[in-house]
Short mmCIF file of C-alpha atoms in Angstrom, two decimals:
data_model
loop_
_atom_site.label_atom_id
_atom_site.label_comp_id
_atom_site.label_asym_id
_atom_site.label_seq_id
_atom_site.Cartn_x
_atom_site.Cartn_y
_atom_site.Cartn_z
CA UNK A 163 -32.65 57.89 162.43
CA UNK A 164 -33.40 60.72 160.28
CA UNK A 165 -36.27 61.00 158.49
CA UNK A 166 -36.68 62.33 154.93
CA UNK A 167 -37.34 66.01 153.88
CA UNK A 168 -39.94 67.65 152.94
CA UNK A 169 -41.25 67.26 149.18
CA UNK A 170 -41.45 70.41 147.43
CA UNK A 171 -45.24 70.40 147.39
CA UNK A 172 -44.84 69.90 151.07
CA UNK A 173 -43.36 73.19 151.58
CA UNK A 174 -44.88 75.36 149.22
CA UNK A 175 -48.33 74.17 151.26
CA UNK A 176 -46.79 75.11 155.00
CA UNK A 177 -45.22 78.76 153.14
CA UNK A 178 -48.58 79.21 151.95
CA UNK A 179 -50.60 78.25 155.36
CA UNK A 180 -48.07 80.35 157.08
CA UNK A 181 -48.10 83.00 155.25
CA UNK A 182 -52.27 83.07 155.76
CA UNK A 183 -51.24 83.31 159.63
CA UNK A 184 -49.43 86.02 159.30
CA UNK A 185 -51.72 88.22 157.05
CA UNK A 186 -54.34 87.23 159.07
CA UNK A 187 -52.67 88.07 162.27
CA UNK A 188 -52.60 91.58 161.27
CA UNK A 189 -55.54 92.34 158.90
CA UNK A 190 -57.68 90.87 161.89
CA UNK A 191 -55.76 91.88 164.56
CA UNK A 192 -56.19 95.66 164.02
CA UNK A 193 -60.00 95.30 163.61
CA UNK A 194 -59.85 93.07 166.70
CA UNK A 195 -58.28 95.63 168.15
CA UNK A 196 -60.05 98.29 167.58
CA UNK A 197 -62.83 96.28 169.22
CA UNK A 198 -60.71 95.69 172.47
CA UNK A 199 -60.29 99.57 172.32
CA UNK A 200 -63.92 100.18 171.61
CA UNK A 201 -65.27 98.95 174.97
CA UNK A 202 -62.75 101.07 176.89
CA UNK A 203 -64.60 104.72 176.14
CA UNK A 204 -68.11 105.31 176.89
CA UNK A 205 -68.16 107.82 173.84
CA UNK A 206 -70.68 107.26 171.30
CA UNK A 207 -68.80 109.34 168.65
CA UNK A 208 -65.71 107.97 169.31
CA UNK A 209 -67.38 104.21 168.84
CA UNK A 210 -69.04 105.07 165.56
CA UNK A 211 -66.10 106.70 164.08
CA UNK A 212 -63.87 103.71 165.42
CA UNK A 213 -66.87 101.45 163.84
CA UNK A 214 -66.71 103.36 161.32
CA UNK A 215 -62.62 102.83 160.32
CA UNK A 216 -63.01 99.10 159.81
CA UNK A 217 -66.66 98.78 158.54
CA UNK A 218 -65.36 97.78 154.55
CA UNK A 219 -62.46 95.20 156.34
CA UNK A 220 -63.90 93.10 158.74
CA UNK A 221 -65.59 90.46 157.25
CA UNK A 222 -63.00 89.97 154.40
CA UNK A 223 -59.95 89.83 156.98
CA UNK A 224 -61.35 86.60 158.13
CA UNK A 225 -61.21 85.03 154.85
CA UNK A 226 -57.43 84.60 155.42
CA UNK A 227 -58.50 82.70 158.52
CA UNK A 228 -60.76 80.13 156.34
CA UNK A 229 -57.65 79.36 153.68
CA UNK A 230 -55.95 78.67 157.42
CA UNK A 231 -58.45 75.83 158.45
CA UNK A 232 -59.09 74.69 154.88
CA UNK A 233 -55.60 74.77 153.69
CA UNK A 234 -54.50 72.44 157.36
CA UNK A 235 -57.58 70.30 156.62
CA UNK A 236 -57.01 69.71 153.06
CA UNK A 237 -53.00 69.17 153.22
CA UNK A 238 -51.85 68.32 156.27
CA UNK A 239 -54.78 66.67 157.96
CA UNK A 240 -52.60 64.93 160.80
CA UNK A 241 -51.70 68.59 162.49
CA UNK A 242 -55.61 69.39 161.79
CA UNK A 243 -56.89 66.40 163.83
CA UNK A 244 -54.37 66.96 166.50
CA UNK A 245 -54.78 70.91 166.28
CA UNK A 246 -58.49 70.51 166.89
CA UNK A 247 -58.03 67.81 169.32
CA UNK A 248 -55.94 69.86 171.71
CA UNK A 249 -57.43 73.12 171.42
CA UNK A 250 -61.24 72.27 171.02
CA UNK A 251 -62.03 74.44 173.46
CA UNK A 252 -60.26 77.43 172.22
CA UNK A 253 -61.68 76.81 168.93
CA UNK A 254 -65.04 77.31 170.13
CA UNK A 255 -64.95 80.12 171.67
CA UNK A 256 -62.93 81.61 169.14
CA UNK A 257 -65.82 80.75 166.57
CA UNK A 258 -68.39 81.56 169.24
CA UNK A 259 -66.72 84.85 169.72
CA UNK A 260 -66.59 85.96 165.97
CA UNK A 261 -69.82 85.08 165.35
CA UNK A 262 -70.89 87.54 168.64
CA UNK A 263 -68.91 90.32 167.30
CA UNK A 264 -70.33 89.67 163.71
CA UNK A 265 -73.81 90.00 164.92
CA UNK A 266 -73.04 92.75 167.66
CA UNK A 267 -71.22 94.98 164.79
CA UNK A 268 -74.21 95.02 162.83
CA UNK A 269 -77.37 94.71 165.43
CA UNK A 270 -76.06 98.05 167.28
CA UNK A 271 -77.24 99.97 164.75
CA UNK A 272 -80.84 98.71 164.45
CA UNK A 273 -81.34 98.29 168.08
CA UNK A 274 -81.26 101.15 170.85
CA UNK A 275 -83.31 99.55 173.52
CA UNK A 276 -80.04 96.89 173.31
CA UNK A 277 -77.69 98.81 171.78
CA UNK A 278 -75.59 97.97 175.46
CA UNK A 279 -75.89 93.82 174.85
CA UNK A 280 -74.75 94.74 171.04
CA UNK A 281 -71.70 97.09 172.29
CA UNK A 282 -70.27 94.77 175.45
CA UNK A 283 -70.66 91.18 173.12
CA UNK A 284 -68.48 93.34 170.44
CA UNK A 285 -65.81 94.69 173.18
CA UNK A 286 -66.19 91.07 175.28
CA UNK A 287 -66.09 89.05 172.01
CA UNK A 288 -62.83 90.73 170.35
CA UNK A 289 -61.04 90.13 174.07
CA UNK A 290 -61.92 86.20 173.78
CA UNK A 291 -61.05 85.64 169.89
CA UNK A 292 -57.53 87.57 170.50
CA UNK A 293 -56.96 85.65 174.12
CA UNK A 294 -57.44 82.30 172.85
CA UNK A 295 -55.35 82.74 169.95
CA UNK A 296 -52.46 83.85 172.22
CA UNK A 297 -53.08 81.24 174.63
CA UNK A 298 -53.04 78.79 171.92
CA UNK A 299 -49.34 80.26 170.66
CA UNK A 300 -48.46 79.87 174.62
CA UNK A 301 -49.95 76.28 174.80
CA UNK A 302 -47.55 75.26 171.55
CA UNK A 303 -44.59 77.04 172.63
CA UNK A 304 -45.16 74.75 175.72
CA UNK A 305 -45.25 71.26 173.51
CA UNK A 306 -48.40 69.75 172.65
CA UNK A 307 -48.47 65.60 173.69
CA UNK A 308 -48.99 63.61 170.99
CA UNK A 309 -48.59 59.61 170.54
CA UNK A 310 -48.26 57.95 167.53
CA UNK A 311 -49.73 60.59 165.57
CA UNK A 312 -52.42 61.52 167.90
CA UNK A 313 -53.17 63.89 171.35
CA UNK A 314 -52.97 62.43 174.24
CA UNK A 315 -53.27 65.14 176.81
CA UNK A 316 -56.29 66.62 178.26
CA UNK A 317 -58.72 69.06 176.97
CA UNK A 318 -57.93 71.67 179.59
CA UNK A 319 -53.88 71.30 178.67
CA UNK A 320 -53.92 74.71 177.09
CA UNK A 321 -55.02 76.96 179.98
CA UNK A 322 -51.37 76.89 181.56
CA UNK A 323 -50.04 79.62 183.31
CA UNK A 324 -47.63 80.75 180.77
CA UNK A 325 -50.58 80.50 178.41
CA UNK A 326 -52.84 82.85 180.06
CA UNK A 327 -49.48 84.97 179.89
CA UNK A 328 -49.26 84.88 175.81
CA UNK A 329 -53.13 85.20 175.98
CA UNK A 330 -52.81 88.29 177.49
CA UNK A 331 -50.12 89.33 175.64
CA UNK A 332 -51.77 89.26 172.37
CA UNK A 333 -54.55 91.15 173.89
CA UNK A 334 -52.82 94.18 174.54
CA UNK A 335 -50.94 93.60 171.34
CA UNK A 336 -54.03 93.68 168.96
CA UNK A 337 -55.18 96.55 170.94
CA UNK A 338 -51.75 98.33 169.95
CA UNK A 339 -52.59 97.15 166.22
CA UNK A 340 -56.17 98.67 166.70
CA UNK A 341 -54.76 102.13 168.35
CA UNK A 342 -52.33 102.33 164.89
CA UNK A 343 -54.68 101.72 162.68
CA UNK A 344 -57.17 104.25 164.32
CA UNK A 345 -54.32 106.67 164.03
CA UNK A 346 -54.25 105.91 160.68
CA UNK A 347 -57.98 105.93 159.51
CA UNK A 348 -59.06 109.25 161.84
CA UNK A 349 -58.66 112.68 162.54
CA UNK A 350 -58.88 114.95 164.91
CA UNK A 351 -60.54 114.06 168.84
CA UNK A 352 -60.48 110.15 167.89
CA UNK A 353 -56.74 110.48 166.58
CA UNK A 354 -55.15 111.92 169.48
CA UNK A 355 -57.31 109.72 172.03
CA UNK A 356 -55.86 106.71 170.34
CA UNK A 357 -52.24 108.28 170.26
CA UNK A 358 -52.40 108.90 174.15
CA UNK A 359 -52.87 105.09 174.14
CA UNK A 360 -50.02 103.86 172.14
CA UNK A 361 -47.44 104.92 175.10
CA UNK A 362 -48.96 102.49 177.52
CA UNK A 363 -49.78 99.83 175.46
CA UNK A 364 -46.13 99.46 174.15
CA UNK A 365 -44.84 99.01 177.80
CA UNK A 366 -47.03 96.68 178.41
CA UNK A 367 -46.85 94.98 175.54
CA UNK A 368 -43.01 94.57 175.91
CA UNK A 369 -43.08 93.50 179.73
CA UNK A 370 -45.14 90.76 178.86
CA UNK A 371 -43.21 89.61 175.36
CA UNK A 372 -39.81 89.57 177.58
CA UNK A 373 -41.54 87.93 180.16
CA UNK A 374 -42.99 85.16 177.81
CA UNK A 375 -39.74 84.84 175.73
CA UNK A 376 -37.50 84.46 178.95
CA UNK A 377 -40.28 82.18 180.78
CA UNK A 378 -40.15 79.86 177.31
CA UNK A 379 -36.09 79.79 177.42
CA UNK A 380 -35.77 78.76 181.13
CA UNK A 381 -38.68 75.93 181.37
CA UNK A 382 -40.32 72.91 180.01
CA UNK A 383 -39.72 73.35 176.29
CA UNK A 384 -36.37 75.53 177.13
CA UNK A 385 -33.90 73.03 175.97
CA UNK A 386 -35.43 72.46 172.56
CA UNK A 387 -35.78 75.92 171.97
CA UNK A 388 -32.49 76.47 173.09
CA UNK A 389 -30.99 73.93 170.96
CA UNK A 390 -32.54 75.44 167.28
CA UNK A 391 -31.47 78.96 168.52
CA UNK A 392 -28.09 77.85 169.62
CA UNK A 393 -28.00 75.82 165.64
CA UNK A 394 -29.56 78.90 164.01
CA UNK A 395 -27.54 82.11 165.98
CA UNK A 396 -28.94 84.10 163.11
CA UNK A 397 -32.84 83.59 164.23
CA UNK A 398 -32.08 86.26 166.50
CA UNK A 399 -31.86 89.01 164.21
CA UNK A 400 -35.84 88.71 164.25
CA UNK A 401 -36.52 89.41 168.44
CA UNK A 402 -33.99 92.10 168.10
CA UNK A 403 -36.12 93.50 164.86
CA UNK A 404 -39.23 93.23 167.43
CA UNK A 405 -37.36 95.39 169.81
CA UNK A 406 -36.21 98.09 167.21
CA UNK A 407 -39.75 98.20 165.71
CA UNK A 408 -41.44 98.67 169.50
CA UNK A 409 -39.36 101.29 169.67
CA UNK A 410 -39.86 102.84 166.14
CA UNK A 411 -43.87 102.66 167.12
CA UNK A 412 -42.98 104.69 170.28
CA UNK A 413 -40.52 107.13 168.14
CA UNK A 414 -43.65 107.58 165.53
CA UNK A 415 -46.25 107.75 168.36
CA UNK A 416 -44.39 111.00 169.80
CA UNK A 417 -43.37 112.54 166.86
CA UNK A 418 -47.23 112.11 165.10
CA UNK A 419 -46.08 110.48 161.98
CA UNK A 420 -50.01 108.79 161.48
CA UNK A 421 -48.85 105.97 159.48
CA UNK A 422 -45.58 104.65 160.79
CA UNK A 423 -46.88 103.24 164.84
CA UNK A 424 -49.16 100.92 162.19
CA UNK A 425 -46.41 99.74 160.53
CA UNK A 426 -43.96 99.00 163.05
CA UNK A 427 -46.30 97.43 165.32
CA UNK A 428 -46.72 94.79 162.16
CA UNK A 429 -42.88 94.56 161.53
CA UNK A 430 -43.25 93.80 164.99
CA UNK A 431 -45.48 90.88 164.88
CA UNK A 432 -43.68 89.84 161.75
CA UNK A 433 -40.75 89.37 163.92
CA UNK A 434 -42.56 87.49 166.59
CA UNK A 435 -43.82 84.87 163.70
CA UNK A 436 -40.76 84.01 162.06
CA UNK A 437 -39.07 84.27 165.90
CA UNK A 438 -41.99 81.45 166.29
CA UNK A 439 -40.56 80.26 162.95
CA UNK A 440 -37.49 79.69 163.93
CA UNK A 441 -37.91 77.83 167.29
CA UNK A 442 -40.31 75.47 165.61
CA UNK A 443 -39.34 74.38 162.70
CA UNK A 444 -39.48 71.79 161.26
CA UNK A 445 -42.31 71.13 163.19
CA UNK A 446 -45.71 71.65 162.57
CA UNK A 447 -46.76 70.60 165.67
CA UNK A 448 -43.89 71.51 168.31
CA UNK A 449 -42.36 69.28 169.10
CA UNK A 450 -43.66 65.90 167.87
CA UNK A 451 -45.11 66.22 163.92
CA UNK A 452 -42.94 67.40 161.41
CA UNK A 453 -43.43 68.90 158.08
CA UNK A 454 -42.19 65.60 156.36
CA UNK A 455 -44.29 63.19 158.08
CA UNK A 456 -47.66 65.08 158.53
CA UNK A 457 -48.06 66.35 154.63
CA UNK A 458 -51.01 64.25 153.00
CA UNK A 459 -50.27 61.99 149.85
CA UNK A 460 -48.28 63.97 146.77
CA UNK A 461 -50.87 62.99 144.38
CA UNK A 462 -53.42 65.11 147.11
CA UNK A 463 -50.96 68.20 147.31
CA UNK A 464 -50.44 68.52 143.38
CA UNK A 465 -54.45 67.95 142.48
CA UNK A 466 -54.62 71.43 145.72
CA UNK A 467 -52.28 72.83 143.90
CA UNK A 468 -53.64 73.77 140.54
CA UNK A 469 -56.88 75.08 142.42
CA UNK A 470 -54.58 77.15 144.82
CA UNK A 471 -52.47 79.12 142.24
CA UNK A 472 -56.18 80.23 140.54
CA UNK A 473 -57.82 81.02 144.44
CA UNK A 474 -54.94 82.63 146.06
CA UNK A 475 -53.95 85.00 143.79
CA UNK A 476 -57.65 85.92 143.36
CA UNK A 477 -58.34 86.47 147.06
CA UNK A 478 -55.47 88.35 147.55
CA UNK A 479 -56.07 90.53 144.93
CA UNK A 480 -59.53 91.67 146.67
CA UNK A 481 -58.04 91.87 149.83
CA UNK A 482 -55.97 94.59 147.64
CA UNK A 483 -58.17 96.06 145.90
CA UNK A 484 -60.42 96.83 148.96
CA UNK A 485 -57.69 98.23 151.14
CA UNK A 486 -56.88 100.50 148.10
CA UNK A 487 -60.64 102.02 147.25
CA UNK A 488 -60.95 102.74 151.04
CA UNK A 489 -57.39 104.12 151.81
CA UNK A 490 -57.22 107.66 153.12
CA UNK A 491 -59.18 108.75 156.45
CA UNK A 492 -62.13 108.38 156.96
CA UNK A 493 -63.86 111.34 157.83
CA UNK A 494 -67.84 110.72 157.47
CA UNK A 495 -68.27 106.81 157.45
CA UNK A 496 -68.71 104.39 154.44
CA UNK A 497 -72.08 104.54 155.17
#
């Protein structure tokens, strides 16, 4: 029996609340980066200037991770109550772990006697927000349980092997995101310390994506994912537009072009989200709730919609606007 599509309402509310992902996926994930990269040097210059290249971005980058929850809560609650139910865990320590690197980012400054507690809960913090969020990704590439509209697994479902995988995986991916955008924001010692990372971290970053795409094609979930690549043969234009822009980052990286291994390593994780996009769909929540049957009432998505075409615009438009008053690099701090 098939069920009935999507309303239009329907839609435009899972473009928007995927879109939010993926701008928040990499406006967040180079600052989380950057964090992952900050605990691996000792340097006190090189931390300040790296604190020093996302100081005006931080806090806004989150935002888009707000209109994520709030947009799920407000219009399609049934993949919020089973999103929260399955991952509660992750949840918390990913809100435990922003709120560590919040207060570490700006306590190091005003506190020398523990400037060490500050510096390790920003490093360990940025490791656990981008770990759960992979592991999550891994945990719903997996299949989430869910019965009649609700979970039904346990609360430790999520930390499966080929979770920890993706969990690592994004790791070393936000850290390539952080090493781009470092390139991009600095000069001199700082620049060429992150470009003598970007090598390693694409190789790794690669081993594991092929790993985690192969692992996801041969077990468990493999037959559904099979069966919507095999229907749409031209979803794989996007993993072969990962590869070419892993490779354009490494091309860039060698030849010194400062703003390009940025940008490719987003086309790249572009191309892993609609890649995600295309196994998934039309599921929300792979592979039980659908797009259809998890939307709230019409009348509830029309009365969010005339408040969303005013807020969106406006946020994005900051987001914007701040990028473009602090573009360039930075060479003394925003101090």
């Amino acid at each position: 029996m098939s069920e009935l599509p999507p309303s239009d309402l329907a839609l435009f509310w899972a473009g928007v609340i995927a879109l939010a992902i993926m701008v928040y996926v990499i406006l967040d994930g180079f600052d989380l980066g950057v964090g992952i990269l900050f605990g691996t040097t000792a340097d006190e210059a090189k931390r300040v200037s790296m604190m020093n290249t996302i100081a005006p971005f931080w806090d806004g980058n989150e935002t888009w991770l707000v209109i994520v929850g709030a947009g799920l809560f407000a219009t399609f609650p049934t993949v919020y109550a089973v999103f929260l139910s399955a991952f509660y865990i992750p949840v918390l320590l990913l809100l435990f772990g922003l709120i560590f690197r919040g207060v570490a980012f700006e306590f190091r400054y005003r506190s020398q006697r523990l400037r060490w507690l500050w510096d390790g809960g920003f490093f360990i913090g940025s490791i656990v927000v981008a770990f759960v969020q992979g592991a999550a990704v891994g945990a719903m590439m997996r299949g989430i349980r869910v019965v009649d509209g609700q979970y039904v697994g346990g609360s430790f479902d999520w930390l499966h092997p080929f979770a920890v995988l993706t969990g690592i995986g994004l790791v070393f991916g936000y850290a390539l995101l952080g090493a781009g955008w470092i390139v991009l924001k600095s000069d001199g010692v700082l620049r060429d310390w992150a470009y003598a990372r970007i090598g390693w971290l694409l190789a790794i970053v690669f081993v594991i994506i092929a790993a985690a795409f192969a692992t996801v094609l041969s077990v468990d979930t493999g037959a559904v994912v099979q069966g919507h690549l095999a229907d749409r043969a031209w979803g794989w234009v996007f993993p072969l537009l990962g590869v070419v822009a892993l490779l354009g980052a490494a091309w860039a990286a060698r030849a010194r072009r400062d703003a390009w291994p940025l940008a490719c390593t987003a086309l790249f994780f572009v191309s892993a989200f609609l890649t995600l996009g295309v196994m998934f769909w039309p599921y929300m929540v792979p592979y039980a709730i659908t797009v259809a049957n998890a939307a709230a009432p019409e009348a509830s998505l029309q009365f969010l919609f005339y408040g969303g075409v005013v807020v969106l615009p406006v946020i994005a438009i900051y987001t914007i606007g701040v990028y473009w008053v602090f573009r360039g690099k930075v060479r003394t701090g925003y101090g």
